Coordinates of C-alpha atoms and ligand atoms in Angstrom, one line a residue:
X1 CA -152.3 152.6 43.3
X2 CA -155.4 151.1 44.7
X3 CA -157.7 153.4 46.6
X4 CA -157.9 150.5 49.7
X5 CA -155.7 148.3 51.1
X6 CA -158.0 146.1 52.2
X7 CA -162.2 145.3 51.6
X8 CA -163.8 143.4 53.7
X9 CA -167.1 141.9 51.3
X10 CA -169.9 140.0 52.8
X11 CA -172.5 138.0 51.2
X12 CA -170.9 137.0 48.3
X13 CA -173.1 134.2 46.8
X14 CA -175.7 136.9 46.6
X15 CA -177.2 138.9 43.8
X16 CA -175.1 142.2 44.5
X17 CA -172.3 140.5 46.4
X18 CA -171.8 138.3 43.7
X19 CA -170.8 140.9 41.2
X20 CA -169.1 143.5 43.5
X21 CA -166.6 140.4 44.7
X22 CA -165.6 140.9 40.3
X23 CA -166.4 144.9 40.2
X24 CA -164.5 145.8 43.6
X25 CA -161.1 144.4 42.9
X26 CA -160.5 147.6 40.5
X27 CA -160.0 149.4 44.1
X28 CA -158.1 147.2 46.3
X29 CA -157.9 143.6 47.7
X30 CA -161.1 141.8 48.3
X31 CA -161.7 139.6 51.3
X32 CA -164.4 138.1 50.0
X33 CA -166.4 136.0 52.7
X34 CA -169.8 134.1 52.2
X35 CA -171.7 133.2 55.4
X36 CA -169.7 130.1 56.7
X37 CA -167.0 132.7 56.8
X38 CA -168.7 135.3 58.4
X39 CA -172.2 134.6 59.7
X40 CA -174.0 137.9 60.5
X41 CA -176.2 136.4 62.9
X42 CA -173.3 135.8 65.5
X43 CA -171.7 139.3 66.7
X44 CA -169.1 137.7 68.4
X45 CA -168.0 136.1 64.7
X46 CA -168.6 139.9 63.2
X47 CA -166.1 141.2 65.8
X48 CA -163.7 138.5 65.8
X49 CA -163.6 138.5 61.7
X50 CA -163.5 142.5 61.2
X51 CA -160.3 142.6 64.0
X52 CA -158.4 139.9 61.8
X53 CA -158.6 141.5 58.4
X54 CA -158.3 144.6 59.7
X55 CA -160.2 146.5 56.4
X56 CA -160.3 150.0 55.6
X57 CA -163.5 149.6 53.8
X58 CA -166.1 147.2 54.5
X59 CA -169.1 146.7 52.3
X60 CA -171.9 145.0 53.0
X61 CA -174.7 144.0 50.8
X62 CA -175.5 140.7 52.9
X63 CA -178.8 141.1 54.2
X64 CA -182.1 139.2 55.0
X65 CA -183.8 139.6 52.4
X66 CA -187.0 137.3 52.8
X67 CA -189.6 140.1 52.9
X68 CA -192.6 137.6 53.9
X69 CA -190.8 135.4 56.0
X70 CA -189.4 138.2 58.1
X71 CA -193.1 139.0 59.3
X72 CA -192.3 135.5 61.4
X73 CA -188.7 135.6 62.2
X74 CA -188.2 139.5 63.4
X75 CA -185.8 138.4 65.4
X76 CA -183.6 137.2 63.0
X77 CA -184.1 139.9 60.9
X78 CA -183.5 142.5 62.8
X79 CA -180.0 140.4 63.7
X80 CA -179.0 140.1 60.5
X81 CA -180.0 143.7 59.1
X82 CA -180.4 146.1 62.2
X83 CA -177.0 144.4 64.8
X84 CA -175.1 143.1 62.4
X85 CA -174.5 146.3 60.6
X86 CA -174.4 148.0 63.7
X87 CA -171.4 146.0 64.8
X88 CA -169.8 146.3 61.2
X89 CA -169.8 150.0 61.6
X90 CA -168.4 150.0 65.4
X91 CA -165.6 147.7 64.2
X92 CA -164.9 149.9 61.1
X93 CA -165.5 153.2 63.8
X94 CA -162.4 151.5 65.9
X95 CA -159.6 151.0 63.0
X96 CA -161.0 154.1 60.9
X97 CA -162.5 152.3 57.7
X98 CA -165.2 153.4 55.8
X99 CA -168.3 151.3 55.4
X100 CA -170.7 150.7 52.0
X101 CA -174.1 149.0 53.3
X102 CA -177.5 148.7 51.0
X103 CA -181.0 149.6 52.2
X104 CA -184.3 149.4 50.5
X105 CA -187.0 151.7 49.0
X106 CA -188.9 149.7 51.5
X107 CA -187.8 152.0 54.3
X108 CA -191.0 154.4 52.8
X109 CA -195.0 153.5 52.7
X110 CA -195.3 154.1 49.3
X111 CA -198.4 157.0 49.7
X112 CA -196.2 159.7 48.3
X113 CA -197.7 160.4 44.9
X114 CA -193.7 161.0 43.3
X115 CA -190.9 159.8 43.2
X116 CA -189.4 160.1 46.9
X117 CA -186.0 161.6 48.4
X118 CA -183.4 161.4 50.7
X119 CA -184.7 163.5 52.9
X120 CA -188.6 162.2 53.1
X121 CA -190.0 160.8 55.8
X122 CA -189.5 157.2 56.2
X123 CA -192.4 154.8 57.5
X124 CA -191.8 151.0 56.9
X125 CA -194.8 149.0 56.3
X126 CA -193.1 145.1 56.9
X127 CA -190.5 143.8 59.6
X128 CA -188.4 143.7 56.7
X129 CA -188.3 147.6 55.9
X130 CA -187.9 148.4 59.7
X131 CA -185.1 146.1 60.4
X132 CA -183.5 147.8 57.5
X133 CA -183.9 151.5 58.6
X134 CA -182.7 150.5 61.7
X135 CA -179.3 148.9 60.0
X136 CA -179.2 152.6 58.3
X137 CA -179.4 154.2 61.3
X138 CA -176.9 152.2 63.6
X139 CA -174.1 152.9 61.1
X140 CA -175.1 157.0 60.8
X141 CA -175.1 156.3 64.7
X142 CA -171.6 155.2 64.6
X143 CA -170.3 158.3 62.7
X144 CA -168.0 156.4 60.3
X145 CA -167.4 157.4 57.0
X146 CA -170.1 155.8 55.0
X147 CA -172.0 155.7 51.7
X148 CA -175.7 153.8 52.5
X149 CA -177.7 153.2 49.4
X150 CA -181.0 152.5 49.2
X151 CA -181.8 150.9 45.5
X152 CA -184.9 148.6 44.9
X153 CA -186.4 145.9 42.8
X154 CA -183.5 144.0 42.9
X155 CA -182.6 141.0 40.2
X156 CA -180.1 139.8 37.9
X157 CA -178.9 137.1 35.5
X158 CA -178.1 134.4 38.7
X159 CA -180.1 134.2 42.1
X160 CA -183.7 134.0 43.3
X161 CA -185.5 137.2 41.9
X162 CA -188.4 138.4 40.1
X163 CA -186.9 137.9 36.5
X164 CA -186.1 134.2 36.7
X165 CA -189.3 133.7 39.0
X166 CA -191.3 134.9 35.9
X167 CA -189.2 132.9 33.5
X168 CA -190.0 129.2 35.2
X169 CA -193.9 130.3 36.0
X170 CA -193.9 130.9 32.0
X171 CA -192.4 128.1 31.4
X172 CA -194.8 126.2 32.9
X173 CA -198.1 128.6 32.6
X174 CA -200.3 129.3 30.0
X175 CA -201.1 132.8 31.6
X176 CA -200.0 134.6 34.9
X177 CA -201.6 137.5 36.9
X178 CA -198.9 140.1 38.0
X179 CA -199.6 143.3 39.9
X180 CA -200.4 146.1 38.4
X181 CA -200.5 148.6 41.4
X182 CA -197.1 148.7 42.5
X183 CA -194.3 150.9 41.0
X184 CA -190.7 151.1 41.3
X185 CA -187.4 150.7 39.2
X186 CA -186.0 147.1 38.6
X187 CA -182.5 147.6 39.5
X188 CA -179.9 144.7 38.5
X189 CA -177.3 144.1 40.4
X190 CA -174.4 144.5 38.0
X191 CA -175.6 147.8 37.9
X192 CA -175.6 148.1 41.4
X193 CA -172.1 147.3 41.6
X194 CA -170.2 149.0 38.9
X195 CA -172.4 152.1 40.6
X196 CA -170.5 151.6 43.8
X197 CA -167.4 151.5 42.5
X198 CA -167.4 154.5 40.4
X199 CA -168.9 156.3 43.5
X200 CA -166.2 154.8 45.7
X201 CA -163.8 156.2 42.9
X202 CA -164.7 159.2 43.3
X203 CA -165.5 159.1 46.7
X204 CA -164.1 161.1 50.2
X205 CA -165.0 161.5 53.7
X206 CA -167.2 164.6 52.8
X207 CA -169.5 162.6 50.9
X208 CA -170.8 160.2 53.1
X209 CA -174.2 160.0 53.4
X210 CA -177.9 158.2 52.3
X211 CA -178.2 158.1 48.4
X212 CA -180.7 156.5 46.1
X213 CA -179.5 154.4 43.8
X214 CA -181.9 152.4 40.9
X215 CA -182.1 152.2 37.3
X216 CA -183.8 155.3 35.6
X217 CA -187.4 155.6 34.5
X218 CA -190.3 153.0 36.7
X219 CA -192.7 150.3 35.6
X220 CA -195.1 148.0 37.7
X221 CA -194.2 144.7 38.6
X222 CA -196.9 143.7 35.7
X223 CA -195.2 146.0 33.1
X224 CA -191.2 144.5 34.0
X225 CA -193.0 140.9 33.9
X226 CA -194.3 141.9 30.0
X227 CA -190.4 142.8 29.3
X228 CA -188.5 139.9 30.5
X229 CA -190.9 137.9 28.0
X230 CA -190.5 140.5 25.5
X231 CA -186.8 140.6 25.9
X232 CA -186.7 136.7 26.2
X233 CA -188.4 136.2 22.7
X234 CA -186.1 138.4 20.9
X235 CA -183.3 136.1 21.9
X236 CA -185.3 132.9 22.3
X237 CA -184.6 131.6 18.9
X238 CA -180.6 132.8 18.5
X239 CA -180.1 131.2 22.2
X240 CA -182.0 127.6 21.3
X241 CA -184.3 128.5 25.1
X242 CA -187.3 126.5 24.8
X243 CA -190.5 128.2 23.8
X244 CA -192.5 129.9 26.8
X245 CA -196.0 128.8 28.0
X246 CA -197.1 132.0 28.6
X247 CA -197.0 135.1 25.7
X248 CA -196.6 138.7 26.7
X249 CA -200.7 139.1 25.6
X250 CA -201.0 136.6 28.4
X251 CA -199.4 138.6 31.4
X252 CA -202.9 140.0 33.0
X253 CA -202.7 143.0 35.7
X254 CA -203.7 141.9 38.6
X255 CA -204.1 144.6 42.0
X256 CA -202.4 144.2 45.3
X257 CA -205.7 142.7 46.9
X258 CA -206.2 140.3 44.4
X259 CA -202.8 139.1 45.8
X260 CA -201.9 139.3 49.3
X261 CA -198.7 138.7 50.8
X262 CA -197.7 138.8 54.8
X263 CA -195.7 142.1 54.3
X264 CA -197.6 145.0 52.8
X265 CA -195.7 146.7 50.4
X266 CA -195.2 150.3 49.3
X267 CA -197.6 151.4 46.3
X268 CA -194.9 153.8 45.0
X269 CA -191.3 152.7 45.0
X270 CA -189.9 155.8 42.8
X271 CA -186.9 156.5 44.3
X272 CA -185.3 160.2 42.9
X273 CA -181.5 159.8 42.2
X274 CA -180.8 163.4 41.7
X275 CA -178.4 163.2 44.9
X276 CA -176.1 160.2 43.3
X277 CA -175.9 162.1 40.1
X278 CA -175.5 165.7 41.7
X279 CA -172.7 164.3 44.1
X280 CA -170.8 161.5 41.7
X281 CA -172.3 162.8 38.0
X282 CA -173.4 158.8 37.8
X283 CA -176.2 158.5 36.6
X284 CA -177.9 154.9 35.9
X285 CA -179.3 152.9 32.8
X286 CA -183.0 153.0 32.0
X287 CA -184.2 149.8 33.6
X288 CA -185.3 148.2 30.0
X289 CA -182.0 149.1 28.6
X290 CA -180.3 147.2 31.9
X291 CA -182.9 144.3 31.7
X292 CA -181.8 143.4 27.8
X293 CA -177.9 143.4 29.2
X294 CA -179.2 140.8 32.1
X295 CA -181.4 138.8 29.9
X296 CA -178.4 138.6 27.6
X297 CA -176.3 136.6 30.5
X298 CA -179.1 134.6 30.8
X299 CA -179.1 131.0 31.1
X300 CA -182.4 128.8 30.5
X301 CA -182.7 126.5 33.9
X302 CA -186.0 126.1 33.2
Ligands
LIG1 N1 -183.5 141.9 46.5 C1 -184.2 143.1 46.4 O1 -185.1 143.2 45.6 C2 -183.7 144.3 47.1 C3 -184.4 145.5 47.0 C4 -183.9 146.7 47.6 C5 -182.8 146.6 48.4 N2 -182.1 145.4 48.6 C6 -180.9 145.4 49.4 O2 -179.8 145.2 48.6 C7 -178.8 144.4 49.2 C8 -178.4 143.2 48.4 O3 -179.6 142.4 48.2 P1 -179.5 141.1 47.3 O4 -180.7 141.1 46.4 O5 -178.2 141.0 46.6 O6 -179.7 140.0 48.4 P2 -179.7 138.4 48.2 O7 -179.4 138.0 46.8 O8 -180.8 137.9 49.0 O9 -178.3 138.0 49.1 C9 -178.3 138.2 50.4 C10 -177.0 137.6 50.9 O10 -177.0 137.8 52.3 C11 -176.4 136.6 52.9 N3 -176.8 136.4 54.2 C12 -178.1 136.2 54.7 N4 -178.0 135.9 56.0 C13 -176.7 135.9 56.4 C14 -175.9 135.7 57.5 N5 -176.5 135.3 58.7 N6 -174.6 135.8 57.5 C15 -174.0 136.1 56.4 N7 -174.6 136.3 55.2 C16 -175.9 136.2 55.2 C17 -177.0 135.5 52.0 O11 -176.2 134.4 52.2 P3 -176.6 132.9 51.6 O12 -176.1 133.0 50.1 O13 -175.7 132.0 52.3 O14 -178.0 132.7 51.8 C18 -176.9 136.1 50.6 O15 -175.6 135.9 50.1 C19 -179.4 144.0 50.6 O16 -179.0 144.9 51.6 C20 -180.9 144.2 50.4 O17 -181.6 144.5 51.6 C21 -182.5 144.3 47.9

């Protein structure tokens, strides 16, 4: 019998909506809605959507997830990831659903020399990360049964992300400069969802709450960068992809300074998953071990 009668999915043409709109049928029927059928940035079309499908879960990995660009539209930002949740969670509160909804390891500055937990102090550096903590806490404010988790670096075989951003700049560079100074877990977003699900399988009232939720072991943004061409030129020749610019001897570390963005971002992006595994016993791939299953979905666009 499946665990929900009905799910309420938003964001679906993104990274992690995309593949929980396959993973989360396993559990129940899937509304699945992109924006033109539910546009977070008008609560009255939140409110009016939730009351007519009436779901006993809602997830909800839509989010605004332009990190620079949110340092000049807050506004919308904080719409999309601070009210809309907010309203999600009140409308699930009133019919007595549960409620899935994704933060960021950019909820934390980054100065903590390990990897950080649940319970550390959070202190956002962008508009990005605060709009986001205050999504998280609207929905704790609500007092619905909930699972928020908080995963980072997130990319995967389709979408706009740091893997296919590196493939075209190789593609068309002879050498690129990637920092160096920043570290965290590349998560992809299949992983992200078949993690949900088995949480959600195992899942009851008693164990809502804030978990972290990445791919095991870290690298720098430099050091993923050197895999994806790594893992690209073992399957270059067997997949006919043309041959890369740049080689993996031509990835140069590069520092935060040398590249500066309008949101400052944490240093340290570690994120301990003890919790997940404690609570669910899931514990997640290696991030190199879920980078060659992404890069084997991979199709050259050049
Ligand atoms: N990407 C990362 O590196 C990263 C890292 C840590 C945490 N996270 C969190 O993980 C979750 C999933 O991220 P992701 O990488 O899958 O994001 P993504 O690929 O950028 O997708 C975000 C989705 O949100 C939708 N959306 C944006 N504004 C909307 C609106 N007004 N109404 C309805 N939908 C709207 C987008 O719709 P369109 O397709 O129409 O644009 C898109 O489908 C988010 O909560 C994010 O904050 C992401």
């Amino acid at each position: 019998m499946a665990k929900f009668q009905n799910i309420l999915l938003t964001g679906i043409n993104g990274q992690v909506g995309y593949e929980l709109q396959l993973s989360l049928a396993s559990l129940g029927k899937v509304h699945a809605l992109d924006r033109s059928q539910l546009d977070l940035s008008n609560p009255d079309n939140i409110r009016q959507v939730v009351q007519s499908i009436k779901p006993d879960l809602i997830v909800n990995p839509a989010a605004y997830t332009a990190v620079d660009k949110a340092e000049v539209e807050p506004d919308l930002a904080n719409a999309i990831n601070a009210i809309a949740p907010q309203i999600l969670a009140e409308e699930a509160a009133k019919l007595g659903a549960a409620m899935v909804h994704y933060s960021t390891d950019y909820v934390y500055d980054g100065t903590k020399p390990t990897p950080y937990m649940e319970t550390d102090v959070t202190n956002p550096l962008s508009v990005y990360g605060k709009t986001k903590l205050a999504g998280e806490a609207a929905i704790r404010a609500a007092a619905l049964p909930h699972l928020i988790l908080r995963t980072s670096w997130v990319y995967g075989a389709r979408g706009k992300n740091f893997m296919n951003t590196i493939l075209r700049l190789a593609s068309e560079r002879e050498s690129l400069g990637i920092v160096a100074d920043q570290f965290g877990a590349p998560t992809s977003s299949r992983v992200i969802a078949e993690a949900t699900v088995s949480a959600l399988a195992s899942w009851t009232k008693d164990k809502s709450g804030t978990y972290h939720l990445t791919c095991g072991c870290v690298t720098s943004w430099h050091g993923f960068a050197q895999a994806i061409i790594e893992e690209y030129e073992l399957l270059r020749e067997l997949r006919h992809w043309p041959v890369l610019k740049a080689s993996v001897e031509n990835i140069f570390p590069i520092t935060t300074a040398d590249y500066p963005t309008p949101a400052a971002r944490p240093a340290n992006s570690k994120l301990n998953c003890d919790k997940l595994s404690s609570t669910f016993g899931l514990v997640l791939p290696e991030w190199r071990v879920a980078l060659k299953q992404v890069m084997a979905e991979h199709l050259f666009k050049g």
